[in-house]
Coordinates of C-alpha atoms and ligand atoms in Angstrom, one line a residue:
M1 CA -44.4 61.5 15.2
A2 CA -46.6 61.2 12.1
E3 CA -50.2 62.3 12.5
H4 CA -52.7 59.4 12.2
K5 CA -55.8 59.5 10.0
Y6 CA -57.7 58.2 13.0
T7 CA -58.3 58.9 16.7
R8 CA -58.4 56.6 19.7
E9 CA -61.9 56.8 21.2
T10 CA -63.5 55.1 24.2
V11 CA -66.6 52.8 24.4
T12 CA -69.1 54.5 26.8
S13 CA -72.1 52.1 26.7
I14 CA -73.2 48.8 25.3
T15 CA -76.8 47.5 24.7
Q16 CA -77.4 43.9 23.9
W17 CA -80.4 43.3 21.6
V18 CA -80.0 39.6 20.8
P19 CA -77.1 37.9 22.7
H20 CA -74.2 36.9 20.5
K21 CA -75.9 38.4 17.4
L22 CA -77.0 42.0 17.7
F23 CA -75.8 44.8 19.9
S24 CA -75.3 48.6 19.9
F25 CA -72.5 50.6 21.5
S26 CA -71.7 54.2 22.0
T27 CA -68.3 55.9 21.9
T28 CA -66.8 59.3 22.5
K29 CA -66.8 61.4 19.4
P30 CA -63.5 62.4 17.8
A31 CA -62.8 66.1 18.2
G32 CA -64.0 67.9 15.0
F33 CA -65.7 64.8 13.6
T34 CA -68.5 66.0 11.3
Y35 CA -71.0 64.0 9.2
V36 CA -74.3 64.1 7.5
P37 CA -77.1 61.7 8.7
G38 CA -76.9 58.5 6.7
Q39 CA -73.1 58.5 6.4
F40 CA -70.7 55.9 7.9
A41 CA -67.5 55.9 9.9
R42 CA -64.6 53.6 9.6
L43 CA -64.0 51.8 12.9
G44 CA -60.6 50.1 13.6
L45 CA -59.5 47.5 16.1
P46 CA -56.0 46.1 16.8
L47 CA -55.2 42.5 15.8
Q48 CA -54.3 41.8 19.4
A49 CA -56.6 42.5 22.3
A50 CA -53.9 44.6 23.8
Q51 CA -55.3 48.1 24.3
D52 CA -52.2 50.0 23.1
S53 CA -51.7 48.1 19.8
S54 CA -52.3 50.0 16.6
P55 CA -55.6 49.4 14.7
A56 CA -55.2 46.8 11.9
I57 CA -58.7 45.8 11.0
W58 CA -61.1 48.4 9.7
R59 CA -64.9 48.1 8.9
A60 CA -67.5 50.6 7.8
Y61 CA -70.3 51.4 10.3
S62 CA -73.2 53.7 9.7
M63 CA -73.8 56.2 12.5
V64 CA -77.0 55.7 14.5
T65 CA -76.7 59.1 16.1
A66 CA -77.5 62.4 14.4
P67 CA -74.6 64.9 14.1
Q68 CA -76.0 67.3 16.7
Q69 CA -76.0 64.6 19.4
D70 CA -73.2 64.0 21.9
G71 CA -71.0 61.0 21.2
L72 CA -71.5 58.4 18.5
E73 CA -73.7 55.2 18.5
F74 CA -73.4 52.2 16.3
Y75 CA -75.5 49.1 15.8
S76 CA -73.8 45.8 14.9
I77 CA -74.3 42.3 13.9
V78 CA -72.0 39.5 15.1
V79 CA -70.8 37.4 12.1
P80 CA -69.4 34.3 13.9
A81 CA -66.8 33.7 11.2
G82 CA -66.1 37.4 10.6
E83 CA -62.7 39.0 11.4
F84 CA -64.0 42.2 13.0
T85 CA -67.4 41.6 14.7
P86 CA -66.4 38.8 17.1
R87 CA -63.6 41.2 18.4
L88 CA -66.0 44.1 18.5
A89 CA -68.5 42.1 20.5
Q90 CA -65.8 41.5 23.2
L91 CA -65.3 45.3 23.9
R92 CA -66.4 46.5 27.2
V93 CA -67.2 50.0 28.5
G94 CA -63.9 51.9 28.9
D95 CA -62.1 50.0 26.1
A96 CA -60.5 51.7 23.1
I97 CA -61.9 51.8 19.6
Y98 CA -60.3 53.7 16.7
I99 CA -62.3 56.0 14.4
D100 CA -61.2 57.4 11.1
K101 CA -61.3 61.2 11.2
S102 CA -63.5 61.5 8.1
A103 CA -67.0 60.3 7.6
F104 CA -68.1 58.8 4.2
G105 CA -71.1 57.8 2.1
F106 CA -73.9 59.0 -0.1
L107 CA -77.0 57.6 1.6
T108 CA -78.0 61.1 2.4
L109 CA -81.0 63.3 1.9
D110 CA -79.2 65.8 -0.3
R111 CA -79.6 63.2 -3.1
F112 CA -83.3 64.1 -3.3
E113 CA -85.5 67.1 -3.9
P114 CA -87.5 67.8 -0.7
G115 CA -91.2 67.1 -0.5
G116 CA -93.4 64.0 -1.2
N117 CA -92.9 60.7 0.7
L118 CA -89.7 59.3 2.0
W119 CA -89.5 55.5 2.1
L120 CA -86.6 54.1 4.2
I121 CA -86.3 50.4 3.5
A122 CA -83.8 48.2 5.3
T123 CA -82.9 44.6 6.1
G124 CA -81.1 43.8 9.3
T125 CA -78.5 46.3 10.5
G126 CA -79.2 48.4 7.5
L127 CA -81.6 50.2 9.9
S128 CA -78.6 52.0 11.4
A129 CA -78.4 54.7 8.8
Y130 CA -82.1 55.5 9.0
L131 CA -81.9 55.9 12.8
S132 CA -79.4 58.8 12.2
L133 CA -81.8 60.4 9.7
L134 CA -84.7 60.0 12.0
Q135 CA -82.9 61.5 14.9
D136 CA -82.2 64.6 12.9
P137 CA -85.2 67.0 13.3
N138 CA -84.4 68.4 9.8
T139 CA -85.4 65.1 8.2
W140 CA -88.9 65.5 9.5
K141 CA -89.3 68.9 7.9
L142 CA -88.4 67.8 4.4
F143 CA -91.2 65.3 3.6
N144 CA -94.9 64.9 4.0
R145 CA -94.6 61.3 5.2
I146 CA -91.9 59.0 6.2
I147 CA -92.4 55.2 5.9
L148 CA -89.8 53.1 7.7
V149 CA -89.7 49.4 6.6
H150 CA -87.4 47.1 8.6
G151 CA -87.1 43.5 7.4
V152 CA -85.6 40.8 9.7
R153 CA -85.6 37.1 10.0
H154 CA -87.1 36.9 13.6
E155 CA -89.1 39.4 15.7
E156 CA -86.4 39.6 18.3
E157 CA -84.1 41.3 15.7
L158 CA -86.4 44.3 15.5
A159 CA -83.9 46.4 17.4
Y160 CA -84.8 50.0 18.4
R161 CA -88.5 49.1 18.0
Q162 CA -89.6 50.9 21.2
K163 CA -87.7 54.1 20.3
I164 CA -89.2 54.0 16.8
L165 CA -92.7 53.6 18.1
E166 CA -92.1 56.6 20.3
W167 CA -91.2 58.6 17.2
V168 CA -94.3 57.4 15.5
A169 CA -96.3 58.8 18.4
Q170 CA -94.4 61.9 19.1
G171 CA -91.7 62.7 16.5
P172 CA -88.1 63.2 17.5
A173 CA -87.9 64.5 21.0
A174 CA -85.0 66.8 20.2
D175 CA -87.2 68.9 18.0
G176 CA -89.7 69.9 20.7
A177 CA -92.4 70.6 18.0
T178 CA -95.8 68.9 18.2
G179 CA -98.1 67.3 15.6
F180 CA -95.8 64.6 14.4
T181 CA -98.1 62.0 12.9
K182 CA -96.2 61.3 9.7
L183 CA -93.8 58.4 10.5
D184 CA -95.2 55.0 9.7
Y185 CA -93.2 51.9 10.8
L186 CA -93.6 48.6 9.1
P187 CA -91.6 45.8 10.8
I188 CA -91.4 42.7 8.6
A189 CA -90.2 39.2 9.7
T190 CA -89.6 36.4 7.3
R191 CA -89.1 33.5 9.6
E192 CA -92.0 33.9 12.1
A193 CA -95.4 35.5 12.0
L194 CA -95.9 39.1 13.3
A195 CA -99.3 40.4 14.4
H196 CA -99.8 43.2 11.8
T197 CA -97.6 42.5 8.8
P198 CA -97.3 39.5 6.5
Q199 CA -94.5 36.9 6.8
E200 CA -92.9 37.8 3.5
R201 CA -89.7 39.3 2.1
I202 CA -89.8 43.1 1.5
T203 CA -89.2 42.4 -2.2
T204 CA -92.3 40.2 -2.4
L205 CA -94.4 42.9 -0.7
I206 CA -93.1 45.5 -3.2
A207 CA -93.9 43.2 -6.1
N208 CA -97.4 42.3 -5.0
G209 CA -98.4 45.8 -3.9
Q210 CA -98.9 44.8 -0.2
L211 CA -96.2 47.2 1.0
E212 CA -98.1 50.1 -0.5
A213 CA -101.4 48.8 1.0
L214 CA -99.8 48.4 4.4
A215 CA -98.5 52.0 4.3
N216 CA -101.6 53.3 2.6
C217 CA -99.3 55.1 0.3
A218 CA -98.3 54.6 -3.4
L219 CA -94.7 53.9 -4.4
D220 CA -95.1 56.6 -7.0
P221 CA -91.8 57.9 -8.6
A222 CA -93.4 61.3 -9.1
V223 CA -93.8 61.9 -5.4
S224 CA -91.8 59.2 -3.6
K225 CA -88.1 59.0 -2.7
V226 CA -86.7 55.6 -1.7
M227 CA -83.6 54.6 0.3
L228 CA -82.5 51.0 0.3
C229 CA -79.9 49.7 2.8
G230 CA -78.6 46.3 4.0
N231 CA -78.4 42.9 2.3
P232 CA -76.9 43.3 -1.2
D233 CA -79.2 40.6 -2.7
M234 CA -82.3 42.4 -1.4
L235 CA -80.9 45.7 -2.8
L236 CA -80.4 44.1 -6.2
E237 CA -83.9 42.7 -6.3
A238 CA -85.7 45.8 -4.9
R239 CA -83.7 48.1 -7.2
K240 CA -84.9 46.1 -10.2
L241 CA -88.5 46.2 -9.0
L242 CA -88.3 49.9 -8.4
S243 CA -86.5 50.8 -11.6
E244 CA -89.3 49.0 -13.5
R245 CA -91.6 51.5 -11.9
G246 CA -89.5 54.5 -12.9
F247 CA -87.3 55.0 -9.8
A248 CA -83.7 55.9 -10.6
V249 CA -80.5 56.9 -8.7
G250 CA -79.6 60.6 -9.3
R251 CA -76.8 61.7 -11.6
R252 CA -74.6 64.7 -11.2
G253 CA -76.8 67.8 -11.0
N254 CA -80.0 65.7 -11.6
P255 CA -81.5 64.6 -8.3
G256 CA -83.0 61.1 -8.4
N257 CA -85.6 59.3 -6.3
L258 CA -83.6 56.3 -5.3
A259 CA -80.5 55.9 -3.1
V260 CA -78.8 52.6 -2.2
E261 CA -76.2 51.3 0.2
N262 CA -74.8 47.8 0.2
Y263 CA -73.5 46.5 3.6
W264 CA -71.4 43.7 2.1
Ligands
FAD1 C1 -71.2 51.5 4.1 C2 -71.3 50.4 5.0 C3 -71.9 50.6 6.3 C4 -72.0 49.5 7.2 N1 -72.7 49.7 8.4 C5 -72.9 48.7 9.2 C6 -73.6 48.8 10.4 O1 -74.1 49.9 10.7 N2 -73.7 47.8 11.2 C7 -73.2 46.5 10.9 O2 -73.4 45.6 11.7 N3 -72.5 46.4 9.8 C8 -72.3 47.4 8.9 N4 -71.6 47.2 7.8 C9 -70.9 45.9 7.6 C10 -69.6 46.0 8.3 O3 -68.7 46.8 7.7 C11 -68.9 44.6 8.4 O4 -69.0 43.9 7.2 C12 -69.5 43.8 9.5 O5 -69.2 44.4 10.7 C13 -68.9 42.3 9.6 O6 -67.5 42.4 9.7 P1 -66.7 41.0 9.9 O7 -65.3 41.3 9.7 O8 -67.1 40.4 11.2 O9 -67.2 40.1 8.7 P2 -66.9 40.4 7.2 O10 -65.8 39.6 6.8 O11 -66.9 41.9 6.9 O12 -68.3 39.8 6.5 C14 -68.5 38.4 6.4 C15 -69.9 38.1 5.9 O13 -70.8 38.5 6.9 C16 -72.0 38.9 6.3 N5 -72.3 40.3 6.9 C17 -71.4 41.3 7.0 N6 -72.0 42.4 7.5 C18 -73.2 42.1 7.8 C19 -74.3 42.7 8.4 N7 -74.2 44.0 8.8 N8 -75.5 42.1 8.5 C20 -75.6 40.8 8.1 N9 -74.6 40.1 7.5 C21 -73.4 40.7 7.4 C22 -71.8 38.9 4.8 O14 -72.3 37.6 4.4 C23 -70.3 39.0 4.7 O15 -69.9 38.4 3.5 C24 -71.5 48.2 6.9 C25 -70.8 48.1 5.6 C26 -70.8 49.1 4.7 C27 -70.1 48.9 3.4
NAP2 N1 -80.4 35.1 12.1 C1 -79.9 33.9 12.3 O1 -80.5 33.1 12.9 C2 -78.5 33.6 11.6 C3 -78.2 32.3 11.3 C4 -77.0 32.0 10.7 C5 -76.1 33.0 10.5 N2 -76.4 34.3 10.8 C6 -75.5 35.4 10.5 O2 -76.2 36.6 10.3 C7 -76.0 37.0 9.0 C8 -77.4 37.3 8.4 O3 -77.9 38.4 9.2 P1 -79.3 39.0 9.1 O4 -80.3 37.9 9.5 O5 -79.4 40.3 9.8 O6 -79.4 39.4 7.5 P2 -80.1 38.8 6.2 O7 -79.7 37.4 5.9 O8 -79.8 39.8 5.2 O9 -81.7 38.8 6.6 C9 -82.4 39.9 6.9 C10 -83.7 39.9 6.2 O10 -83.4 40.1 4.8 C11 -84.2 39.2 4.0 N3 -83.5 38.9 2.7 C12 -82.4 38.2 2.5 N4 -82.1 38.1 1.2 C13 -83.1 38.8 0.6 C14 -83.4 39.1 -0.8 N5 -82.7 38.6 -1.8 N6 -84.5 39.8 -1.1 C15 -85.4 40.2 -0.1 N7 -85.1 40.0 1.2 C16 -84.0 39.3 1.6 C17 -84.2 38.0 4.9 O11 -85.3 37.1 4.5 P3 -85.1 35.5 4.6 O12 -85.3 35.1 6.0 O13 -86.2 35.0 3.6 O14 -83.8 35.1 4.1 C18 -84.5 38.6 6.3 O15 -85.8 38.9 6.4 C19 -75.3 35.9 8.2 O16 -74.4 36.5 7.4 C20 -74.7 35.2 9.3 O17 -73.4 35.7 9.6 C21 -77.6 34.6 11.3

């Protein structure tokens, strides 16, 4: 029998964040599956709900977990008219999911020189890739400060908020070291008011300087590295604003200070 490029894995847990809209799930990890934090897997589901059908629909999903953790975790939206996510949302613990044997993607820290400040800017489920980075203790050793900005429509969509606040207070538990005071978390909602941040798009807050004021940190291309992930329109606008300030994606052999990943 021909060897497949994918393996059949099992769903091991499911967390609902916002019913019918946002959820996370964990799976077994394919034997020998390796990845760098920030990379994505290709997940496959059969067209039919039958457990033994071959996978026919594939979508990219950033890993939430760090490579040294057991299993894999993913964070997903449900797009009601989508082909994949309504099926994904029906999976239950014990069901099968197919995972490509290779991981992909360049939203990784090797794009940057170490040092300075790392800005992780996401809308919606674009947060996923940053959770993998933040769960890797190595990330915390590379930069003086990390500023995580998560933009959503409504407060309830601030998934993983409690876990992130624990990291703000303690650093990643896996590391065991003390003195982690360098993660700042800026949750931003655009369609309702939050207590400590303005009800504005992230791009507006970059343009008017409020994001820097909230973080008490300059977006200075000499010392800052920025990752952008999520809504392609946000990426386009943020990228334009940042390039006007001197941020640029790296070229071969020449590390940059900007890395970008479109989710659709
Ligand atoms: C590199 C990469 C990594 C990704 N990682 C994730 C991830 O970690 N979690 C995740 O939920 N999705 C992620 N996606 C998106 C994912 O691959 C699918 O597009 C998504 O699961 C929807 O699939 P669908 O077939 O239901 O709808 P699709 O037919 O794929 O998309 C239909 C429409 O839904 C909207 N849409 C798609 N994805 C999203 C999203 N994530 N948030 C808001 N609106 C969306 C867009 O308007 C899109 O045109 C990633 C995409 C890429 C390219
Ligand atoms: N959340 C809902 O109630 C709702 C309703 C209908 C459909 N949906 C489904 O959910 C998907 C949207 O998911 P989502 O809410 O996670 O993603 P989203 O639409 O990308 O919104 C996430 C955040 O990104 C902001 N944003 C959007 N475009 C931007 C831009 N050009 N520049 C700067 N910021 C920008 C949004 O601000 P704004 O609020 O200003 O847009 C919001 O704060 C749709 O594709 C649809 O399938 C959701």
